Amino acid sequence: MTGICKGRTVIITGAGGGLGRAYALAFAAEGANVVVNDIRLDAAQAVVDEVRGAGGRALADSGDITTLAGAQAIVDAAVAAFGEVHVLVNNAGVLRDRMFLSLTEDDWDTVMRVHLKGHFCLANVLGRRWRDAKKAGTPVDHPRIINTSSGAGLQGSIGQSNYAAAKAGIAGLTLVQAAELARYGITVNCLAPAARTSMTEGAMPELVKKPEAGFDVWDPLNVAAIVVWLGSPLSASVTGRCFEAKGGELSVADGWRTGAIVDKGARWDPAELSPVVQRLIEEGVAPQKVYGT
């Protein structure tokens, strides 16, 4: 390890297992102080014990990421323990998978609260802290926000309309945050990871199970490298991007963009649009298929 995050403090949500645990271990291995946040305090403490056992510094926290008051308390605890916060990794998530017409209001609200509001609260609290420090002439060193989208959010997933909508929202949120916060030296990127977690093991256990030998493509530690890099000073020139990572694969997602334009120069009549729409579709790039189709 090269210590690219030495002395930096990172808050990681949903870090009691899976990807969050992998991020915590990887950041700590690069010298960072880690705040392990998880609704399950015992799970957070278990990860902290691993970090400390390897010689790192970590704090367990079970604060509520879905309220501004809860987010402020998490940040306050991190600052009290380590002096400052430099990196936020919004990783916490939850599933309520059903076909769209079977979703309940609670299925929808729970997923939106944990994913979208959970991404908002800590980023808002830390963003204001970092902005104020910049204005006061004492800027925080290379502040970073790393959000978590998903392939489901980028291209859709059958049986996961609530989750896909939330993850698509996070990708959109990342773009706006990156544009608005650049003036304060804050970079914002997001990740669409593919790894073995409690969620993927529940949804596709055979696909993600650990192999008996060879490279474990689904090991969450494979994804951690890009997250740590994004949280380091090395990523200063990169913001507003969405990375996809799985095993040894890494790519930058190419999101919605304006395609070919047909301009009549006047108002269209609905009856004349069929060939126009067909032409636009034929000239454009076909979207990736929705997962499960």
Coordinates of N, CA and C in Angstrom, one line a residue, residues 102-182:
S102 N -47.2 -4.5 -7.7 CA -47.3 -5.1 -6.4 C -46.7 -4.2 -5.3
L103 N -46.0 -3.2 -5.7 CA -45.3 -2.3 -4.7 C -46.4 -1.7 -3.8
T104 N -46.0 -1.6 -2.5 CA -46.8 -0.8 -1.5 C -46.2 0.6 -1.4
E105 N -47.0 1.4 -0.8 CA -46.5 2.8 -0.5 C -45.2 2.7 0.4
D106 N -45.3 1.8 1.4 CA -44.1 1.7 2.3 C -42.9 1.2 1.5
D107 N -43.1 0.2 0.6 CA -42.0 -0.3 -0.2 C -41.3 0.9 -1.0
W108 N -42.1 1.7 -1.5 CA -41.6 2.9 -2.3 C -40.9 3.9 -1.3
D109 N -41.5 4.3 -0.2 CA -41.0 5.3 0.6 C -39.8 4.9 1.4
T110 N -39.7 3.6 1.8 CA -38.5 3.1 2.5 C -37.3 3.2 1.6
V111 N -37.4 2.7 0.3 CA -36.3 2.7 -0.6 C -35.8 4.2 -0.9
M112 N -36.8 5.1 -1.1 CA -36.5 6.5 -1.4 C -35.8 7.1 -0.2
R113 N -36.3 6.8 1.0 CA -35.7 7.4 2.2 C -34.3 7.0 2.4
V114 N -34.0 5.7 2.4 CA -32.7 5.3 2.7 C -31.7 5.7 1.6
H115 N -32.1 5.5 0.3 CA -31.2 5.8 -0.8 C -31.1 7.3 -1.1
L116 N -32.2 7.9 -1.5 CA -32.1 9.3 -1.9 C -32.0 10.3 -0.7
K117 N -32.8 10.2 0.3 CA -32.6 11.1 1.4 C -31.4 10.8 2.2
G118 N -31.0 9.5 2.3 CA -29.8 9.1 2.9 C -28.6 9.7 2.2
H119 N -28.6 9.8 0.9 CA -27.5 10.5 0.2 C -27.5 12.0 0.4
F120 N -28.7 12.6 0.5 CA -28.8 14.0 0.7 C -28.3 14.5 2.0
C121 N -28.7 13.8 3.1 CA -28.4 14.4 4.4 C -27.0 14.6 4.8
L122 N -26.2 13.6 4.7 CA -24.7 13.7 5.1 C -24.0 14.6 4.1
A123 N -24.3 14.5 2.8 CA -23.7 15.4 1.8 C -24.0 16.9 2.1
N124 N -25.2 17.1 2.5 CA -25.6 18.5 2.8 C -24.9 19.1 4.0
V125 N -24.8 18.3 5.0 CA -24.2 18.7 6.3 C -22.7 18.9 6.0
L126 N -22.0 18.0 5.3 CA -20.6 18.1 5.1 C -20.3 19.2 4.0
G127 N -21.2 19.3 3.0 CA -21.0 20.3 2.0 C -21.0 21.7 2.6
R128 N -21.9 21.9 3.5 CA -22.0 23.2 4.1 C -20.8 23.5 5.0
R129 N -20.3 22.4 5.7 CA -19.1 22.5 6.5 C -17.9 22.9 5.6
W130 N -17.7 22.2 4.5 CA -16.6 22.4 3.6 C -16.7 23.8 3.0
R131 N -17.9 24.2 2.6 CA -18.1 25.5 2.0 C -17.7 26.6 2.9
D132 N -18.2 26.5 4.2 CA -17.9 27.5 5.2 C -16.4 27.6 5.5
A133 N -15.7 26.4 5.5 CA -14.3 26.4 5.7 C -13.5 27.1 4.6
K134 N -14.0 26.9 3.4 CA -13.4 27.5 2.2 C -13.6 29.0 2.3
K135 N -14.8 29.5 2.6 CA -15.0 30.9 2.7 C -14.2 31.6 3.8
A136 N -14.0 30.8 4.8 CA -13.2 31.4 6.0 C -11.7 31.4 5.7
G137 N -11.3 30.9 4.6 CA -9.9 30.8 4.3 C -9.1 29.7 4.8
T138 N -9.8 28.7 5.4 CA -9.2 27.5 5.9 C -9.8 26.2 5.2
P139 N -9.6 26.1 3.9 CA -10.3 25.0 3.2 C -9.8 23.6 3.7
V140 N -10.8 22.7 3.7 CA -10.5 21.3 4.0 C -9.7 20.7 2.8
D141 N -8.7 19.9 3.1 CA -7.9 19.3 2.1 C -8.6 18.3 1.2
H142 N -8.8 18.6 -0.1 CA -9.4 17.7 -1.1 C -10.7 17.1 -0.6
P143 N -11.8 17.8 -0.4 CA -13.0 17.2 0.1 C -13.6 16.4 -1.1
R144 N -14.2 15.2 -0.7 CA -14.7 14.3 -1.7 C -16.1 13.7 -1.3
I145 N -17.0 13.6 -2.2 CA -18.3 12.9 -2.0 C -18.3 11.8 -3.1
I146 N -18.5 10.6 -2.6 CA -18.7 9.4 -3.5 C -20.0 8.8 -3.3
N147 N -20.9 8.9 -4.3 CA -22.2 8.3 -4.2 C -22.3 6.9 -4.8
T148 N -23.4 6.2 -4.5 CA -23.5 4.9 -5.0 C -24.8 4.8 -5.8
S149 N -24.6 4.6 -7.1 CA -25.7 4.3 -8.0 C -25.7 2.8 -8.2
S150 N -26.2 2.3 -9.4 CA -26.3 0.9 -9.6 C -26.6 0.7 -11.1
G151 N -26.2 -0.5 -11.6 CA -26.6 -0.8 -13.0 C -28.1 -0.7 -13.1
A152 N -28.8 -1.1 -12.0 CA -30.3 -1.0 -12.1 C -30.7 0.5 -12.3
G153 N -30.0 1.4 -11.7 CA -30.4 2.8 -11.9 C -30.0 3.3 -13.3
L154 N -28.9 2.8 -13.9 CA -28.4 3.2 -15.2 C -29.2 2.7 -16.3
Q155 N -29.8 1.5 -16.2 CA -30.5 0.9 -17.3 C -31.8 0.2 -16.9
G156 N -32.1 0.2 -15.6 CA -33.4 -0.4 -15.2 C -33.2 -1.9 -14.8
S157 N -34.2 -2.4 -14.0 CA -34.1 -3.8 -13.5 C -35.5 -4.3 -13.2
I158 N -35.9 -5.3 -13.9 CA -37.3 -5.9 -13.6 C -37.4 -6.2 -12.1
G159 N -38.6 -5.9 -11.6 CA -38.9 -6.2 -10.2 C -38.2 -5.2 -9.2
Q160 N -37.6 -4.2 -9.7 CA -36.9 -3.2 -8.8 C -37.1 -1.8 -9.2
S161 N -38.4 -1.5 -9.6 CA -38.6 -0.1 -10.1 C -38.3 0.9 -9.0
N162 N -38.6 0.7 -7.8 CA -38.3 1.6 -6.7 C -36.8 1.8 -6.5
Y163 N -36.1 0.7 -6.5 CA -34.6 0.8 -6.4 C -34.0 1.4 -7.6
A164 N -34.5 1.0 -8.8 CA -33.9 1.6 -10.0 C -34.2 3.1 -10.1
A165 N -35.4 3.6 -9.7 CA -35.7 5.0 -9.7 C -34.8 5.7 -8.7
A166 N -34.6 5.2 -7.5 CA -33.7 5.8 -6.5 C -32.3 5.9 -7.0
K167 N -31.8 4.8 -7.6 CA -30.4 4.8 -8.0 C -30.2 5.7 -9.3
A168 N -31.2 5.8 -10.1 CA -31.1 6.8 -11.2 C -31.1 8.2 -10.7
G169 N -31.9 8.4 -9.6 CA -31.9 9.7 -9.0 C -30.6 10.1 -8.4
I170 N -29.9 9.1 -7.9 CA -28.5 9.4 -7.3 C -27.6 9.8 -8.4
A171 N -27.7 9.1 -9.5 CA -26.8 9.5 -10.6 C -27.0 10.9 -11.1
G172 N -28.3 11.3 -11.1 CA -28.7 12.7 -11.5 C -28.2 13.7 -10.4
L173 N -28.4 13.3 -9.1 CA -27.9 14.1 -8.0 C -26.4 14.4 -8.1
T174 N -25.7 13.4 -8.5 CA -24.2 13.5 -8.6 C -23.8 14.6 -9.6
L175 N -24.5 14.6 -10.7 CA -24.2 15.6 -11.7 C -24.4 17.0 -11.2
V176 N -25.5 17.2 -10.5 CA -25.8 18.6 -10.0 C -24.9 19.0 -8.9
Q177 N -24.6 18.0 -8.0 CA -23.7 18.3 -6.9 C -22.3 18.7 -7.4
A178 N -21.8 17.9 -8.4 CA -20.5 18.2 -9.0 C -20.5 19.6 -9.6
A179 N -21.5 20.0 -10.3 CA -21.5 21.3 -10.9 C -21.6 22.4 -9.9
E180 N -22.4 22.2 -8.9 CA -22.6 23.3 -7.9 C -21.5 23.4 -6.9
L181 N -20.8 22.3 -6.5 CA -19.9 22.3 -5.4 C -18.4 22.5 -5.9
A182 N -18.2 22.5 -7.2 CA -16.9 22.7 -7.8 C -16.2 24.0 -7.3

